[in-house]
mmCIF file of C-alpha atoms in Angstrom:
data_model
loop_
_atom_site.group_PDB
_atom_site.id
_atom_site.type_symbol
_atom_site.label_atom_id
_atom_site.label_comp_id
_atom_site.label_asym_id
_atom_site.label_seq_id
_atom_site.Cartn_x
_atom_site.Cartn_y
_atom_site.Cartn_z
ATOM 1 C CA MET W 28 -8.564 45.887 -11.050
ATOM 2 C CA ALA W 29 -4.795 46.179 -11.324
ATOM 3 C CA ALA W 30 -4.421 45.424 -7.622
ATOM 4 C CA LEU W 31 -6.720 42.460 -7.958
ATOM 5 C CA ARG W 32 -4.741 41.274 -10.933
ATOM 6 C CA ASP W 33 -1.522 41.584 -8.908
ATOM 7 C CA ARG W 34 -2.983 39.571 -6.074
ATOM 8 C CA LEU W 35 -4.275 36.932 -8.418
ATOM 9 C CA GLY W 36 -1.013 36.904 -10.280
ATOM 10 C CA ASN W 37 0.814 36.247 -7.033
ATOM 11 C CA ALA W 38 -1.608 33.480 -6.208
ATOM 12 C CA ARG W 39 -0.985 31.973 -9.600
ATOM 13 C CA LEU W 40 2.749 32.214 -9.161
ATOM 14 C CA ALA W 41 2.422 30.617 -5.754
ATOM 15 C CA ARG W 42 0.514 27.766 -7.325
ATOM 16 C CA ALA W 43 3.214 27.302 -9.911
ATOM 17 C CA ILE W 44 5.880 26.860 -7.262
ATOM 18 C CA GLN W 45 3.870 24.969 -4.654
ATOM 19 C CA ARG W 46 5.135 21.493 -4.157
ATOM 20 C CA THR W 47 2.821 19.523 -1.990
ATOM 21 C CA VAL W 48 3.124 16.155 -3.652
ATOM 22 C CA LYS W 49 6.484 14.470 -3.290
ATOM 23 C CA VAL W 50 7.978 11.151 -4.295
ATOM 24 C CA TYR W 51 9.812 9.134 -1.644
ATOM 25 C CA HIS W 52 13.490 8.565 -2.365
ATOM 26 C CA PRO W 53 13.228 9.980 -5.868
ATOM 27 C CA ALA W 54 16.765 9.180 -6.989
ATOM 28 C CA ASP W 55 16.696 5.559 -5.832
ATOM 29 C CA PRO W 56 16.191 2.896 -8.473
ATOM 30 C CA ILE W 57 12.933 0.993 -8.476
ATOM 31 C CA PRO W 58 13.137 -2.613 -7.308
ATOM 32 C CA ASN W 59 14.597 -4.814 -10.004
ATOM 33 C CA PRO W 60 15.121 -8.310 -8.643
ATOM 34 C CA GLY W 61 17.181 -10.377 -11.042
ATOM 35 C CA GLY W 62 18.231 -7.259 -12.903
ATOM 36 C CA LYS W 63 16.143 -8.020 -15.970
ATOM 37 C CA GLY W 64 13.323 -5.553 -15.441
ATOM 38 C CA VAL W 65 12.862 -1.869 -16.172
ATOM 39 C CA VAL W 66 15.735 0.311 -14.994
ATOM 40 C CA ALA W 67 14.412 3.632 -13.713
ATOM 41 C CA THR W 68 14.359 5.805 -10.630
ATOM 42 C CA ASN W 69 11.343 6.236 -8.390
ATOM 43 C CA ALA W 70 10.974 9.782 -9.728
ATOM 44 C CA GLN W 71 11.006 8.680 -13.370
ATOM 45 C CA THR W 72 8.568 5.895 -12.664
ATOM 46 C CA VAL W 73 6.064 8.047 -10.807
ATOM 47 C CA GLU W 74 6.397 10.813 -13.392
ATOM 48 C CA GLY W 75 5.343 8.318 -16.062
ATOM 49 C CA TYR W 76 2.349 7.230 -13.995
ATOM 50 C CA LEU W 77 1.278 10.813 -13.327
ATOM 51 C CA GLN W 78 1.657 11.723 -17.000
ATOM 52 C CA THR W 79 -0.653 8.843 -17.852
ATOM 53 C CA LEU W 80 -3.210 10.101 -15.352
ATOM 54 C CA CYS W 81 -2.866 13.588 -16.848
ATOM 55 C CA SER W 82 -1.225 13.819 -20.251
ATOM 56 C CA GLY W 83 -1.383 17.624 -20.284
ATOM 57 C CA GLY W 84 -0.148 20.067 -17.719
ATOM 58 C CA SER W 85 3.524 19.190 -18.084
ATOM 59 C CA VAL W 86 3.448 17.068 -14.955
ATOM 60 C CA ALA W 87 7.003 16.553 -13.764
ATOM 61 C CA VAL W 88 8.804 14.971 -10.842
ATOM 62 C CA ASP W 89 12.110 16.456 -9.804
ATOM 63 C CA GLY W 90 14.701 13.706 -9.753
ATOM 64 C CA VAL W 91 16.482 15.072 -6.696
ATOM 65 C CA SER W 92 13.822 16.613 -4.470
ATOM 66 C CA GLY W 93 10.920 14.418 -5.569
ATOM 67 C CA ASN W 94 8.696 17.469 -5.904
ATOM 68 C CA VAL W 95 5.773 17.108 -8.302
ATOM 69 C CA THR W 96 5.016 20.184 -10.380
ATOM 70 C CA MET W 97 2.577 21.195 -13.078
ATOM 71 C CA ALA W 98 2.648 23.985 -15.614
ATOM 72 C CA ALA W 99 1.768 27.387 -14.228
ATOM 73 C CA GLY W 100 -1.786 28.344 -15.077
ATOM 74 C CA TYR W 101 -2.818 24.860 -16.168
ATOM 75 C CA CYS W 102 -5.080 24.440 -13.184
ATOM 76 C CA ALA W 103 -6.313 28.007 -12.922
ATOM 77 C CA HIS W 104 -9.877 28.867 -13.847
ATOM 78 C CA PRO W 105 -9.883 31.850 -16.196
ATOM 79 C CA LYS W 106 -12.749 33.311 -14.186
ATOM 80 C CA LEU W 107 -10.031 34.632 -11.903
ATOM 81 C CA TRP W 108 -8.901 36.780 -14.775
ATOM 82 C CA GLY W 109 -12.248 37.380 -16.460
ATOM 83 C CA TRP W 110 -14.217 40.575 -16.665
ATOM 84 C CA VAL W 111 -17.469 39.098 -15.523
ATOM 85 C CA PRO W 112 -17.260 38.043 -11.886
ATOM 86 C CA PHE W 113 -18.632 34.642 -10.878
ATOM 87 C CA THR W 114 -18.681 33.388 -14.449
ATOM 88 C CA SER W 115 -17.135 29.999 -14.272
ATOM 89 C CA THR W 116 -14.875 29.201 -17.158
ATOM 90 C CA ALA W 117 -13.166 25.927 -17.677
ATOM 91 C CA SER W 118 -9.508 25.564 -16.793
ATOM 92 C CA SER W 119 -7.037 23.834 -19.067
ATOM 93 C CA ALA W 120 -7.319 20.855 -16.759
ATOM 94 C CA ASP W 121 -11.092 20.845 -17.204
ATOM 95 C CA LYS W 122 -10.679 20.905 -20.968
ATOM 96 C CA SER W 123 -8.039 18.191 -21.040
ATOM 97 C CA LYS W 124 -8.545 14.621 -22.185
ATOM 98 C CA GLU W 125 -8.389 13.502 -18.573
ATOM 99 C CA PRO W 126 -10.241 16.098 -16.509
ATOM 100 C CA THR W 127 -10.568 13.801 -13.488
ATOM 101 C CA GLY W 128 -6.909 12.851 -13.518
ATOM 102 C CA CYS W 129 -5.676 16.369 -14.222
ATOM 103 C CA ASN W 130 -7.933 18.099 -11.723
ATOM 104 C CA CYS W 131 -6.942 15.497 -9.155
ATOM 105 C CA LEU W 132 -3.282 16.368 -9.643
ATOM 106 C CA CYS W 133 -4.109 20.089 -9.630
ATOM 107 C CA ASP W 134 -5.892 19.680 -6.314
ATOM 108 C CA MET W 135 -3.203 17.549 -4.735
ATOM 109 C CA VAL W 136 -0.295 19.670 -5.944
ATOM 110 C CA SER W 137 -1.951 22.777 -4.529
ATOM 111 C CA ALA W 138 -3.109 21.130 -1.306
ATOM 112 C CA ALA W 139 -2.111 22.604 2.008
ATOM 113 C CA ALA W 140 -0.940 19.203 3.218
ATOM 114 C CA THR W 141 2.051 17.411 1.759
ATOM 115 C CA TRP W 142 1.258 14.070 0.178
ATOM 116 C CA TRP W 143 3.895 11.463 -0.506
ATOM 117 C CA ILE W 144 4.031 8.854 -3.254
ATOM 118 C CA GLU W 145 6.007 5.696 -2.602
ATOM 119 C CA VAL W 146 6.942 2.955 -5.055
ATOM 120 C CA ASN W 147 6.780 -0.267 -3.061
ATOM 121 C CA ASP W 148 6.775 -3.791 -4.448
ATOM 122 C CA SER W 149 6.982 -5.617 -1.147
ATOM 123 C CA ASP W 150 3.604 -4.665 0.238
ATOM 124 C CA TRP W 151 0.021 -4.272 -0.853
ATOM 125 C CA PRO W 152 -0.689 -0.872 -2.384
ATOM 126 C CA HIS W 153 -2.311 1.355 0.192
ATOM 127 C CA THR W 154 -3.002 4.814 1.522
ATOM 128 C CA SER W 155 -1.936 5.538 5.080
ATOM 129 C CA GLY W 156 -1.519 8.899 6.674
ATOM 130 C CA HIS W 157 -0.466 11.224 3.882
ATOM 131 C CA THR W 158 1.315 8.571 1.888
ATOM 132 C CA VAL W 159 0.027 6.612 -1.071
ATOM 133 C CA THR W 160 1.885 3.669 -2.508
ATOM 134 C CA THR W 161 1.901 1.998 -5.858
ATOM 135 C CA VAL W 162 3.934 -0.749 -7.464
ATOM 136 C CA SER W 163 6.764 -0.616 -9.948
ATOM 137 C CA PRO W 164 6.570 -2.207 -13.406
ATOM 138 C CA ASN W 165 8.937 -4.857 -12.042
ATOM 139 C CA SER W 166 6.552 -6.092 -9.366
ATOM 140 C CA ASP W 167 6.260 -9.877 -9.331
ATOM 141 C CA LYS W 168 2.521 -9.460 -8.869
ATOM 142 C CA ILE W 169 -0.316 -8.467 -11.151
ATOM 143 C CA TRP W 170 -2.807 -6.342 -9.237
ATOM 144 C CA GLY W 171 -6.375 -6.133 -10.416
ATOM 145 C CA ALA W 172 -10.075 -5.964 -9.692
ATOM 146 C CA ALA W 173 -13.332 -7.358 -11.019
ATOM 147 C CA THR W 174 -14.905 -5.252 -13.730
ATOM 148 C CA VAL W 175 -18.610 -4.586 -14.229
ATOM 149 C CA SER W 176 -18.830 -7.646 -16.473
ATOM 150 C CA GLY W 177 -17.133 -9.778 -13.826
ATOM 151 C CA LYS W 178 -13.761 -10.144 -15.500
ATOM 152 C CA ALA W 179 -10.747 -10.371 -13.199
ATOM 153 C CA SER W 180 -8.925 -7.584 -14.946
ATOM 154 C CA PRO W 181 -5.384 -6.337 -14.260
ATOM 155 C CA ILE W 182 -4.915 -2.788 -13.020
ATOM 156 C CA ASP W 183 -1.777 -1.145 -14.319
ATOM 157 C CA PRO W 184 0.471 0.526 -11.733
ATOM 158 C CA TRP W 185 -0.516 4.027 -12.925
ATOM 159 C CA LEU W 186 -4.147 3.221 -12.193
ATOM 160 C CA VAL W 187 -3.243 1.694 -8.853
ATOM 161 C CA LEU W 188 -1.698 5.082 -8.125
ATOM 162 C CA GLY W 189 -4.838 6.759 -9.495
ATOM 163 C CA HIS W 190 -6.970 4.703 -7.129
ATOM 164 C CA GLU W 191 -4.880 5.631 -4.108
ATOM 165 C CA LEU W 192 -3.998 9.230 -4.953
ATOM 166 C CA CYS W 193 -7.108 10.400 -6.806
ATOM 167 C CA GLY W 194 -9.401 8.130 -4.822
ATOM 168 C CA HIS W 195 -8.588 7.779 -1.147
ATOM 169 C CA ALA W 196 -6.122 10.652 -0.820
ATOM 170 C CA TRP W 197 -8.160 13.110 -2.933
ATOM 171 C CA LEU W 198 -11.383 12.325 -1.045
ATOM 172 C CA HIS W 199 -9.531 12.831 2.230
ATOM 173 C CA GLN W 200 -8.000 16.069 1.023
ATOM 174 C CA LYS W 201 -11.392 17.389 -0.117
ATOM 175 C CA GLY W 202 -13.082 16.337 3.115
ATOM 176 C CA LEU W 203 -15.466 14.080 1.189
ATOM 177 C CA PRO W 204 -16.873 10.766 2.416
ATOM 178 C CA ASP W 205 -14.693 7.703 1.942
ATOM 179 C CA GLU W 206 -16.448 4.958 3.859
ATOM 180 C CA ASN W 207 -14.282 1.874 4.054
ATOM 181 C CA ALA W 208 -15.241 0.223 7.339
ATOM 182 C CA THR W 209 -18.104 -1.578 5.601
ATOM 183 C CA ARG W 210 -16.130 -2.629 2.538
ATOM 184 C CA GLY W 211 -17.714 -5.803 1.205
ATOM 185 C CA GLU W 212 -21.067 -4.679 2.526
ATOM 186 C CA GLY W 213 -21.346 -1.430 0.573
ATOM 187 C CA GLY W 214 -18.263 0.497 1.655
ATOM 188 C CA HIS W 215 -15.294 1.593 -0.480
ATOM 189 C CA GLN W 216 -17.654 2.715 -3.229
ATOM 190 C CA GLU W 217 -16.638 6.389 -3.294
ATOM 191 C CA THR W 218 -13.067 5.486 -4.220
ATOM 192 C CA VAL W 219 -14.257 2.953 -6.787
ATOM 193 C CA GLU W 220 -16.391 5.729 -8.325
ATOM 194 C CA ARG W 221 -13.307 7.925 -8.542
ATOM 195 C CA GLU W 222 -11.343 5.093 -10.117
ATOM 196 C CA ASN W 223 -14.152 4.633 -12.633
ATOM 197 C CA LEU W 224 -14.028 8.286 -13.667
ATOM 198 C CA ILE W 225 -10.372 7.746 -14.465
ATOM 199 C CA ARG W 226 -11.064 4.445 -16.220
ATOM 200 C CA ALA W 227 -13.645 6.173 -18.416
ATOM 201 C CA GLU W 228 -11.064 8.759 -19.452
ATOM 202 C CA HIS W 229 -8.820 5.961 -20.670
ATOM 203 C CA GLY W 230 -11.452 3.825 -22.359
ATOM 204 C CA LEU W 231 -11.144 1.035 -19.788
ATOM 205 C CA GLU W 232 -14.014 -1.149 -18.685
ATOM 206 C CA LEU W 233 -15.378 0.143 -15.408
ATOM 207 C CA ARG W 234 -14.657 -1.562 -12.126
ATOM 208 C CA GLY W 235 -17.671 -3.221 -10.600
ATOM 209 C CA ASN W 236 -19.429 -2.025 -7.500
ATOM 210 C CA PHE W 237 -20.387 -4.282 -4.607
ATOM 211 C CA LYS W 238 -23.538 -5.465 -6.405
ATOM 212 C CA ASP W 239 -21.649 -6.423 -9.539
ATOM 213 C CA PRO W 240 -20.010 -9.809 -10.093
ATOM 214 C CA TYR W 241 -17.270 -10.479 -7.557
ATOM 215 C CA CYS W 242 -18.299 -7.219 -5.904
ATOM 216 C CA GLY W 243 -15.710 -5.271 -7.889
ATOM 217 C CA GLU W 244 -13.154 -6.619 -5.431
ATOM 218 C CA SER W 245 -9.426 -6.553 -5.829
ATOM 219 C CA PHE W 246 -7.008 -9.404 -6.299
ATOM 220 C CA TRP W 247 -3.400 -10.187 -7.028
ATOM 221 C CA ARG W 248 -1.796 -12.992 -8.943
ATOM 222 C CA ASP W 249 1.796 -13.978 -9.548
ATOM 223 C CA LYS W 250 3.102 -12.637 -12.845
ATOM 224 C CA ALA W 251 5.008 -15.878 -13.341
ATOM 225 C CA GLY W 252 2.583 -18.340 -14.804
ATOM 226 C CA PRO W 253 0.478 -16.280 -14.212
ATOM 227 C CA GLY W 254 -0.678 -17.801 -10.955
ATOM 228 C CA PRO W 255 -4.231 -18.178 -9.718
ATOM 229 C CA VAL W 256 -6.321 -15.153 -8.788
ATOM 230 C CA GLU W 257 -5.935 -14.432 -5.078
ATOM 231 C CA TRP W 258 -9.014 -12.470 -4.108
ATOM 232 C CA SER W 259 -9.029 -9.924 -1.351
ATOM 233 C CA SER W 260 -10.657 -11.109 1.881
ATOM 234 C CA PHE W 261 -13.300 -8.434 1.342
ATOM 235 C CA LEU W 262 -14.805 -10.748 -1.281
ATOM 236 C CA ALA W 263 -15.668 -13.242 1.461
ATOM 237 C CA LYS W 264 -17.412 -10.458 3.377
ATOM 238 C CA CYS W 265 -19.369 -9.578 0.275
ATOM 239 C CA GLU W 266 -20.400 -13.199 -0.168
ATOM 240 C CA ALA W 267 -21.626 -13.300 3.417
ATOM 241 C CA TRP W 268 -23.519 -10.052 2.866
ATOM 242 C CA ARG W 269 -25.198 -11.421 -0.261
ATOM 243 C CA LYS W 270 -26.217 -14.566 1.544
ATOM 244 C CA LYS W 271 -27.660 -12.665 4.474
ATOM 245 C CA THR W 272 -29.436 -10.098 2.302
ATOM 246 C CA TYR W 273 -30.696 -12.267 -0.545
ATOM 247 C CA GLY W 274 -30.447 -15.834 0.733
ATOM 248 C CA GLY W 275 -29.015 -18.007 -1.995
ATOM 249 C CA LYS W 276 -30.556 -16.003 -4.815
ATOM 250 C CA TYR W 277 -27.321 -14.503 -6.143
ATOM 251 C CA LYS W 278 -24.004 -16.225 -6.561
ATOM 252 C CA ILE W 279 -20.833 -14.204 -6.177
ATOM 253 C CA SER W 280 -20.478 -14.225 -9.973
ATOM 254 C CA ASP W 281 -23.944 -12.698 -10.427
ATOM 255 C CA LYS W 282 -24.934 -9.098 -10.817
ATOM 256 C CA ILE W 283 -27.576 -7.984 -8.327
ATOM 257 C CA PRO W 284 -30.144 -5.852 -10.169
ATOM 258 C CA MET V 4 24.142 -18.207 19.356
ATOM 259 C CA ALA V 5 21.185 -17.732 21.627
ATOM 260 C CA ASP V 6 18.511 -20.354 21.468
ATOM 261 C CA ALA V 7 15.153 -20.107 23.082
ATOM 262 C CA SER V 8 11.720 -21.515 23.189
ATOM 263 C CA LEU V 9 8.459 -19.873 23.785
ATOM 264 C CA ALA V 10 5.973 -21.672 25.970
ATOM 265 C CA GLY V 11 5.888 -24.852 24.218
ATOM 266 C CA LYS V 12 5.661 -26.130 20.841
ATOM 267 C CA VAL V 13 6.967 -23.822 18.212
ATOM 268 C CA ILE V 14 10.481 -22.660 18.878
ATOM 269 C CA VAL V 15 12.182 -19.812 17.129
ATOM 270 C CA SER V 16 15.875 -19.164 17.522
ATOM 271 C CA ILE V 17 18.335 -16.835 15.882
ATOM 272 C CA VAL V 18 21.081 -18.979 14.380
ATOM 273 C CA SER V 19 23.273 -16.253 12.939
ATOM 274 C CA ALA V 20 23.426 -12.505 13.054
ATOM 275 C CA LEU V 21 25.691 -10.401 10.867
ATOM 276 C CA VAL V 22 26.372 -6.699 10.884
ATOM 277 C CA ARG V 23 27.188 -5.162 7.529
ATOM 278 C CA THR V 24 28.936 -1.839 7.521
ATOM 279 C CA SER V 25 28.561 -0.535 3.985
ATOM 280 C CA PRO V 26 25.726 0.118 3.755
ATOM 281 C CA VAL V 27 24.898 -0.513 7.371
ATOM 282 C CA ALA V 28 22.545 -3.460 7.701
ATOM 283 C CA TRP V 29 21.726 -6.426 9.905
ATOM 284 C CA HIS V 30 21.270 -9.868 8.488
ATOM 285 C CA LEU V 31 19.686 -12.400 10.806
ATOM 286 C CA GLU V 32 18.986 -16.014 10.098
ATOM 287 C CA TYR V 33 16.442 -17.748 12.273
ATOM 288 C CA GLU V 34 15.127 -21.233 12.615
ATOM 289 C CA VAL V 35 11.571 -22.208 13.396
ATOM 290 C CA ARG V 36 11.156 -25.709 14.847
ATOM 291 C CA ASN V 37 7.840 -27.429 15.115
ATOM 292 C CA THR V 38 7.900 -29.877 18.015
ATOM 293 C CA GLU V 39 4.167 -30.490 17.723
ATOM 294 C CA GLN V 40 2.612 -33.741 16.510
ATOM 295 C CA THR V 41 0.795 -31.834 13.783
ATOM 296 C CA PRO V 42 1.974 -29.486 11.032
ATOM 297 C CA ILE V 43 2.049 -25.743 11.371
ATOM 298 C CA TRP V 44 1.905 -23.056 8.705
ATOM 299 C CA LEU V 45 4.536 -20.375 9.151
ATOM 300 C CA VAL V 46 3.773 -16.811 8.002
ATOM 301 C CA VAL V 47 6.325 -15.725 5.408
ATOM 302 C CA ASP V 48 4.916 -12.354 4.326
ATOM 303 C CA GLU V 49 7.495 -9.901 3.049
ATOM 304 C CA SER V 50 6.427 -7.163 5.415
ATOM 305 C CA LEU V 51 8.311 -6.441 8.583
ATOM 306 C CA VAL V 52 7.154 -4.793 11.773
ATOM 307 C CA LEU V 53 9.846 -3.125 13.857
ATOM 308 C CA ARG V 54 9.296 -2.451 17.540
ATOM 309 C CA ARG V 55 11.865 -0.586 19.539
ATOM 310 C CA ASP V 56 12.009 -0.012 23.254
ATOM 311 C CA GLY V 57 15.237 1.717 24.171
ATOM 312 C CA GLN V 58 18.069 -0.711 23.412
ATOM 313 C CA ARG V 59 15.688 -3.539 22.539
ATOM 314 C CA ILE V 60 14.550 -4.096 18.993
ATOM 315 C CA GLU V 61 12.085 -6.718 17.874
ATOM 316 C CA LEU V 62 11.818 -7.625 14.210
ATOM 317 C CA SER V 63 8.453 -9.212 13.626
ATOM 318 C CA CYS V 64 7.774 -11.365 10.587
ATOM 319 C CA ALA V 65 4.326 -12.200 11.940
ATOM 320 C CA ARG V 66 1.242 -10.652 10.358
ATOM 321 C CA GLY V 67 0.796 -7.331 12.085
ATOM 322 C CA LYS V 68 -2.219 -5.164 12.698
ATOM 323 C CA MET V 69 -2.805 -2.458 10.137
ATOM 324 C CA THR V 70 -2.119 1.074 11.273
ATOM 325 C CA PRO V 71 -5.236 3.053 12.140
ATOM 326 C CA GLY V 72 -6.832 4.662 9.102
ATOM 327 C CA ALA V 73 -4.777 2.707 6.575
ATOM 328 C CA GLN V 74 -6.700 1.790 3.423
ATOM 329 C CA PRO V 75 -5.251 -1.247 1.661
ATOM 330 C CA PHE V 76 -5.911 -1.923 -2.005
ATOM 331 C CA GLY V 77 -7.069 -5.289 -0.724
ATOM 332 C CA TYR V 78 -6.538 -7.434 2.351
ATOM 333 C CA PHE V 79 -5.049 -10.844 1.777
ATOM 334 C CA ASP V 80 -4.370 -14.014 3.703
ATOM 335 C CA PRO V 81 -0.803 -14.447 4.903
ATOM 336 C CA LYS V 82 1.668 -16.256 2.698
ATOM 337 C CA VAL V 83 2.653 -19.441 4.536
ATOM 338 C CA VAL V 84 4.985 -22.401 4.338
ATOM 339 C CA GLU V 85 4.154 -25.710 5.967
ATOM 340 C CA VAL V 86 6.440 -27.013 8.684
ATOM 341 C CA PRO V 87 5.777 -30.721 9.292
ATOM 342 C CA PRO V 88 5.716 -32.262 12.766
ATOM 343 C CA GLY V 89 9.265 -32.401 14.082
ATOM 344 C CA GLY V 90 10.458 -30.323 11.149
ATOM 345 C CA SER V 91 12.145 -26.964 10.955
ATOM 346 C CA VAL V 92 12.509 -24.079 8.534
ATOM 347 C CA ARG V 93 15.269 -21.524 8.248
ATOM 348 C CA ARG V 94 14.425 -18.004 7.161
ATOM 349 C CA SER V 95 16.327 -14.777 7.128
ATOM 350 C CA VAL V 96 15.564 -11.144 7.666
ATOM 351 C CA GLU V 97 17.697 -8.269 6.454
ATOM 352 C CA ILE V 98 17.254 -4.727 7.579
ATOM 353 C CA ALA V 99 19.269 -1.772 6.315
ATOM 354 C CA TRP V 100 19.690 1.381 8.391
ATOM 355 C CA PRO V 101 17.951 3.734 8.421
ATOM 356 C CA ALA V 102 15.143 1.231 8.147
ATOM 357 C CA ARG V 103 12.441 1.754 5.551
ATOM 358 C CA LEU V 104 9.211 0.197 6.710
ATOM 359 C CA SER V 105 5.726 -0.189 5.364
ATOM 360 C CA GLY V 106 3.256 2.373 6.646
ATOM 361 C CA LEU V 107 0.588 -0.293 6.422
ATOM 362 C CA TRP V 108 2.018 -2.044 9.468
ATOM 363 C CA ASN V 109 4.337 0.477 11.121
ATOM 364 C CA ALA V 110 3.560 3.829 12.672
ATOM 365 C CA GLU V 111 6.810 5.201 11.274
ATOM 366 C CA ARG V 112 7.983 4.596 7.726
ATOM 367 C CA GLU V 113 11.602 5.359 8.503
ATOM 368 C CA VAL V 114 13.330 4.422 11.705
ATOM 369 C CA ALA V 115 16.830 5.572 12.561
ATOM 370 C CA PRO V 116 17.867 4.486 16.051
ATOM 371 C CA PRO V 117 21.136 5.861 17.356
ATOM 372 C CA PRO V 118 24.253 3.749 16.868
ATOM 373 C CA GLY V 119 25.039 1.428 19.760
ATOM 374 C CA GLU V 120 24.419 -2.054 21.109
ATOM 375 C CA TYR V 121 20.960 -3.550 20.815
ATOM 376 C CA GLU V 122 19.197 -6.660 22.072
ATOM 377 C CA VAL V 123 17.519 -7.977 18.953
ATOM 378 C CA SER V 124 14.827 -10.624 18.783
ATOM 379 C CA VAL V 125 12.719 -12.104 15.994
ATOM 380 C CA ARG V 126 8.984 -12.751 16.214
ATOM 381 C CA ILE V 127 7.172 -15.156 13.944
ATOM 382 C CA GLY V 128 3.532 -15.999 13.284
ATOM 383 C CA HIS V 129 2.017 -19.378 12.491
ATOM 384 C CA GLY V 130 -1.286 -21.162 12.304
ATOM 385 C CA THR V 131 -2.484 -24.701 12.821
ATOM 386 C CA THR V 132 -4.367 -24.647 9.495
ATOM 387 C CA PRO V 133 -3.148 -23.469 6.080
ATOM 388 C CA LYS V 134 -5.290 -20.367 6.205
ATOM 389 C CA PRO V 135 -7.602 -18.421 8.464
ATOM 390 C CA GLN V 136 -11.378 -18.579 8.346
ATOM 391 C CA PRO V 137 -12.956 -16.003 6.046
ATOM 392 C CA PRO V 138 -14.221 -12.839 7.736
ATOM 393 C CA GLY V 139 -17.837 -12.719 8.746
ATOM 394 C CA LEU V 140 -20.323 -9.894 8.454
ATOM 395 C CA GLY V 141 -19.692 -6.968 10.724
ATOM 396 C CA GLU V 142 -16.164 -7.990 11.632
ATOM 397 C CA SER V 143 -12.878 -6.561 10.462
ATOM 398 C CA VAL V 144 -11.097 -8.473 7.711
ATOM 399 C CA GLU V 145 -8.109 -8.631 10.038
ATOM 400 C CA ALA V 146 -9.948 -10.317 12.884
ATOM 401 C CA PRO V 147 -9.929 -13.916 11.596
ATOM 402 C CA VAL V 148 -6.258 -13.647 10.625
ATOM 403 C CA LEU V 149 -5.225 -12.340 14.012
ATOM 404 C CA ARG V 150 -7.352 -15.042 15.716
ATOM 405 C CA TRP V 151 -5.760 -17.719 13.552
ATOM 406 C CA GLN V 152 -2.208 -16.580 14.100
ATOM 407 C CA LYS V 153 -0.159 -17.759 17.054
ATOM 408 C CA GLU V 154 3.150 -16.105 17.737
ATOM 409 C CA ALA V 155 6.553 -17.037 19.036
ATOM 410 C CA VAL V 156 9.564 -14.889 19.742
ATOM 411 C CA SER V 157 13.242 -15.728 19.951
ATOM 412 C CA GLN V 158 15.598 -14.941 22.759
ATOM 413 C CA PRO V 159 17.477 -11.766 21.913
ATOM 414 C CA VAL V 160 20.997 -11.545 20.569
ATOM 415 C CA ARG V 161 23.275 -8.571 21.050
ATOM 416 C CA LEU V 162 23.999 -6.694 17.863
ATOM 417 C CA LYS V 163 26.004 -3.622 17.190
ATOM 418 C CA LEU V 164 24.528 -0.850 15.128
ATOM 419 C CA PRO V 165 27.445 1.101 13.660
ATOM 420 C CA ALA V 166 27.208 4.763 12.744
ATOM 421 C CA TYR V 167 25.306 5.208 9.513
ATOM 422 C CA LYS V 168 24.225 7.915 7.172
ATOM 423 C CA ALA V 169 20.781 9.322 7.860
ATOM 424 C CA ALA V 170 18.330 9.224 4.982
ATOM 425 C CA PRO V 171 17.992 12.477 3.069
ATOM 426 C CA GLU V 172 14.636 14.240 3.369
#
């Protein structure tokens, strides 16, 4: 038992010092055109987003290296230390207020692959390779998606990060399906489900699925004004799919039962 | 400064090219002239695609093709400005070295070519209507945009890339 405890203790220590999520250019300031926005580094900004996704676990981003860390033992399941083998006991992350967000960060921080987080206001948020991007609070755009009730609702930058990191990247890391080729015709739903788990933890209205009004699709609009809603082109695909599948029975603003 | 046309009707030319040394950056101003009888809509997205072949570098302001496997939060029509018949528009592109690029459009997020002399050209995209057709069932959301977009490229100019500090890991 002592040897087992040593091995497990080493594993736990290893987890505490693993750094497999990193922030790009952590010491650089976030974009701040005009100089009137939030003044912060990429590291500080992402740390705030991650701490919103998981308010426990002492999530931190090193301001020099960009390494993301969590408190030692926060992610560990006590079954590793228990006296009854195979009895699953909840981890601190499981018992947190945001189990989806916290377990996502636990999984990503302990992943074998390195994942990068980039703050980028000049492009659409995205996941490519092992990099996820999100926007800064100074972005000139409001990003959003249609909710279950059909409202074109803004998505805060921390949730944009949640969508990319705990949706696409997490599904990839876990080897789970993430079908996006048929987005607008039923694809992209696994990541939306992940986003909705996070939304539920924060008391936010859920994002719609492809049968809900506006197909749960994403949009952007200029903050100044604010400007009109600019829907993603996937909405047009969804409209075409509705027309083909149901004729003219359901408008894009309708929910399909 | 070099001036060039590309097969016809929309002409792009680099009208000035500056090399900054601290930090090292290139600043290019280019002009797009529409010699057609009808308006064109010039793509003015913020994203940049960089293509390098030895000592040649192309900076493309046209809508690119997404990198394989990339998952965008959404896919959106290009931002455009109208150029009337006989009219022209001046735009600029600035690129600091090492270049930080979007992984949505570029295979590499950071590009650090060795210092030296380069032949640099600018590519633009434009359409003959304000926006592409919407995507149809079973086709990629990119397909109508890439069908809609026509491209033109400038003649190259020679630019020096001074020694610069590599980006820290």
